[in-house]
Short mmCIF file of C-alpha atoms in Angstrom, two decimals:
data_model
loop_
_atom_site.label_atom_id
_atom_site.label_comp_id
_atom_site.label_asym_id
_atom_site.label_seq_id
_atom_site.Cartn_x
_atom_site.Cartn_y
_atom_site.Cartn_z
CA MET H 11 40.15 73.54 0.15
CA THR H 12 38.39 73.16 3.52
CA THR H 13 40.49 72.36 6.54
CA THR H 14 38.80 70.54 9.38
CA TYR H 15 40.48 70.92 12.79
CA THR H 16 40.08 67.92 15.04
CA LEU H 17 41.26 66.94 18.45
CA ASN H 18 40.52 63.48 19.82
CA GLU H 19 38.97 62.76 16.41
CA VAL H 20 36.19 65.28 17.21
CA ASP H 21 35.32 67.77 14.48
CA ILE H 22 35.45 70.96 16.52
CA ALA H 23 33.82 73.13 13.84
CA THR H 24 30.77 70.84 13.63
CA VAL H 25 30.28 70.82 17.40
CA ALA H 26 30.77 74.59 17.59
CA ALA H 27 28.25 75.12 14.79
CA LEU H 28 25.66 73.01 16.59
CA THR H 29 26.27 74.88 19.85
CA GLU H 30 25.85 78.19 18.04
CA ALA H 31 22.67 77.01 16.32
CA VAL H 32 20.95 75.90 19.57
CA THR H 33 22.13 79.02 21.35
CA ALA H 34 20.57 81.21 18.63
CA ASP H 35 17.44 79.11 18.41
CA PRO H 36 16.68 77.02 21.51
CA SER H 37 13.96 75.09 19.65
CA ALA H 38 16.75 73.58 17.50
CA ALA H 39 17.90 71.71 20.62
CA LEU H 40 14.57 69.85 20.97
CA THR H 41 15.06 66.43 19.40
CA THR H 42 13.22 63.13 19.34
CA TRP H 43 15.08 59.80 19.11
CA SER H 44 13.62 56.45 18.32
CA ALA H 45 14.19 52.73 18.03
CA ASP H 46 12.03 50.03 16.61
CA VAL H 47 12.31 46.64 18.30
CA ARG H 48 11.33 43.31 16.73
CA TRP H 49 11.03 40.04 18.64
CA THR H 50 13.02 37.28 16.95
CA GLY H 51 12.11 34.29 19.12
CA GLY H 52 12.61 33.14 22.66
CA PHE H 53 14.09 36.03 24.65
CA ARG H 54 15.81 37.36 21.53
CA SER H 55 14.91 40.67 19.88
CA GLU H 56 16.68 43.33 17.84
CA ALA H 57 16.49 47.11 17.90
CA SER H 58 16.60 48.96 14.59
CA ILE H 59 17.92 52.46 14.98
CA GLY H 60 18.28 54.69 11.93
CA ASP H 61 20.22 53.08 9.07
CA HIS H 62 22.47 51.09 11.42
CA THR H 63 22.76 47.33 11.67
CA PRO H 64 20.10 46.11 14.12
CA ILE H 65 21.32 45.66 17.70
CA PRO H 66 20.54 42.20 19.02
CA SER H 67 19.39 41.43 22.53
CA ASP H 68 19.07 38.14 24.39
CA GLU H 69 19.12 36.87 27.98
CA PRO H 70 21.85 34.77 29.61
CA THR H 71 21.21 31.05 29.80
CA GLY H 72 20.71 31.33 33.58
CA LEU H 73 17.66 33.55 32.83
CA GLY H 74 16.27 31.23 30.14
CA GLY H 75 17.89 32.85 27.13
CA THR H 76 20.51 31.61 24.67
CA ALA H 77 23.23 34.20 25.51
CA THR H 78 23.64 35.23 21.88
CA ALA H 79 23.75 38.94 22.70
CA PRO H 80 23.80 41.38 25.64
CA ASN H 81 20.56 41.59 27.56
CA PRO H 82 18.57 44.86 27.88
CA VAL H 83 19.95 45.80 31.31
CA GLU H 84 23.51 45.27 30.08
CA GLN H 85 22.68 47.49 27.13
CA VAL H 86 21.46 50.21 29.53
CA LEU H 87 24.84 50.05 31.27
CA GLY H 88 26.57 50.19 27.91
CA ALA H 89 24.46 53.15 26.83
CA PHE H 90 25.49 55.04 29.99
CA GLY H 91 29.16 54.20 29.41
CA ASN H 92 28.92 55.22 25.78
CA CYS H 93 27.23 58.49 26.74
CA LEU H 94 30.00 59.25 29.24
CA ALA H 95 32.63 58.50 26.55
CA VAL H 96 30.97 60.87 24.08
CA GLY H 97 30.69 63.56 26.77
CA ILE H 98 34.32 63.15 27.76
CA ALA H 99 35.52 63.25 24.14
CA ALA H 100 33.43 66.37 23.35
CA ASN H 101 34.27 68.24 26.52
CA ALA H 102 37.95 67.25 26.59
CA THR H 103 38.19 68.56 23.05
CA ALA H 104 36.42 71.82 24.00
CA ARG H 105 38.94 72.21 26.84
CA ASN H 106 41.89 71.31 24.62
CA ILE H 107 42.63 68.12 26.55
CA GLN H 108 44.28 65.42 24.45
CA ILE H 109 42.97 61.91 25.15
CA GLU H 110 45.52 59.13 24.80
CA GLU H 111 43.25 56.40 26.07
CA LEU H 112 39.75 56.32 27.57
CA SER H 113 37.87 53.38 29.07
CA ILE H 114 34.83 53.29 31.25
CA SER H 115 33.64 50.34 33.36
CA VAL H 116 29.96 50.42 34.34
CA THR H 117 28.30 48.00 36.76
CA GLY H 118 24.82 47.86 38.24
CA ASP H 119 23.03 46.04 41.02
CA LEU H 120 19.66 44.49 40.17
CA ASP H 121 17.31 42.30 42.27
CA LEU H 122 15.52 39.87 39.89
CA ARG H 123 12.62 39.05 42.28
CA CYS H 124 10.24 41.71 40.90
CA PHE H 125 11.09 40.89 37.24
CA LEU H 126 10.42 37.21 37.97
CA GLY H 127 7.09 37.95 39.68
CA VAL H 128 8.25 36.66 43.07
CA THR H 129 7.55 40.02 44.72
CA GLU H 130 6.22 43.46 43.86
CA GLY H 131 8.33 46.58 43.92
CA HIS H 132 11.27 48.05 42.07
CA ALA H 133 12.36 46.00 39.06
CA GLY H 134 15.26 48.29 37.97
CA PHE H 135 18.77 48.90 39.08
CA ASP H 136 19.29 49.73 42.73
CA ALA H 137 22.68 51.31 42.01
CA ILE H 138 24.92 51.97 39.06
CA ARG H 139 28.65 52.67 39.30
CA ALA H 140 30.98 53.95 36.61
CA SER H 141 34.75 54.06 36.77
CA VAL H 142 36.58 56.24 34.23
CA TYR H 143 40.17 55.59 33.15
CA LEU H 144 41.51 58.57 31.20
CA ASP H 145 45.13 58.67 30.05
CA THR H 146 46.06 62.23 29.34
CA THR H 147 48.80 64.75 30.12
CA ALA H 148 46.23 67.13 31.59
CA GLU H 149 46.44 67.99 35.28
CA ALA H 150 44.45 65.79 37.64
CA GLU H 151 42.31 68.74 38.71
CA ALA H 152 41.38 69.46 35.08
CA VAL H 153 40.46 65.79 34.52
CA ASP H 154 38.36 65.66 37.71
CA ASP H 155 36.53 68.87 36.65
CA LEU H 156 35.97 67.40 33.18
CA ILE H 157 34.47 64.23 34.55
CA ARG H 158 32.25 66.13 37.03
CA HIS H 159 30.96 68.27 34.19
CA VAL H 160 30.28 65.26 31.94
CA VAL H 161 28.37 63.43 34.66
CA ALA H 162 26.32 66.59 35.36
CA THR H 163 25.40 66.89 31.66
CA SER H 164 24.98 63.27 30.55
CA PRO H 165 21.57 62.69 28.93
CA VAL H 166 21.67 58.97 29.71
CA GLY H 167 22.93 59.64 33.28
CA HIS H 168 20.11 62.11 33.86
CA THR H 169 17.57 59.66 32.43
CA LEU H 170 18.77 56.90 34.75
CA ALA H 171 19.01 59.17 37.82
CA GLY H 172 15.52 60.74 37.62
CA ALA H 173 11.98 59.58 37.33
CA ILE H 174 10.67 60.37 33.88
CA PRO H 175 7.21 59.69 32.41
CA VAL H 176 7.06 56.38 30.53
CA ASN H 177 3.95 55.67 28.51
CA VAL H 178 3.43 52.28 26.87
CA THR H 179 0.44 51.77 24.58
CA ARG H 180 -0.80 48.79 22.59
CA ASP H 181 -1.09 49.17 18.83
CA GLU H 182 -3.78 47.13 17.17
#
């Protein structure tokens, strides 16, 4: 019989095995992720990722959509919040910190003028803020250190914070 030890519903052995594997062979850490997006009409589309149910996207009615799903910029904020939640769960578990409740609020400021073609310039977020609520019996200093570490190692956070090459081609 195999016993799996978990804390915060994280399988510690699986995470430890992955860490050992990429430490022993750094090339094992190099991964590629993908999503396939299909337009479904108007400002609606859906992203197919792996074997999961497609993730719908739409725009609010004020931007000409039908408000049937979150829009892409809201999904970016959600992706950042989800990445922080995963990082907190993984790193809290590694530090033997029990999570009773975790919630993250993410907001971003965006000027629509460039997107709408009114002006040229920056079309993305000007600022993104996240607020973490973590209910735990751990000391405040340990929680602050945990959150600092997670922010410093968040793949989505790093992607948002730094300029990365983006290449868009047209398939024929």
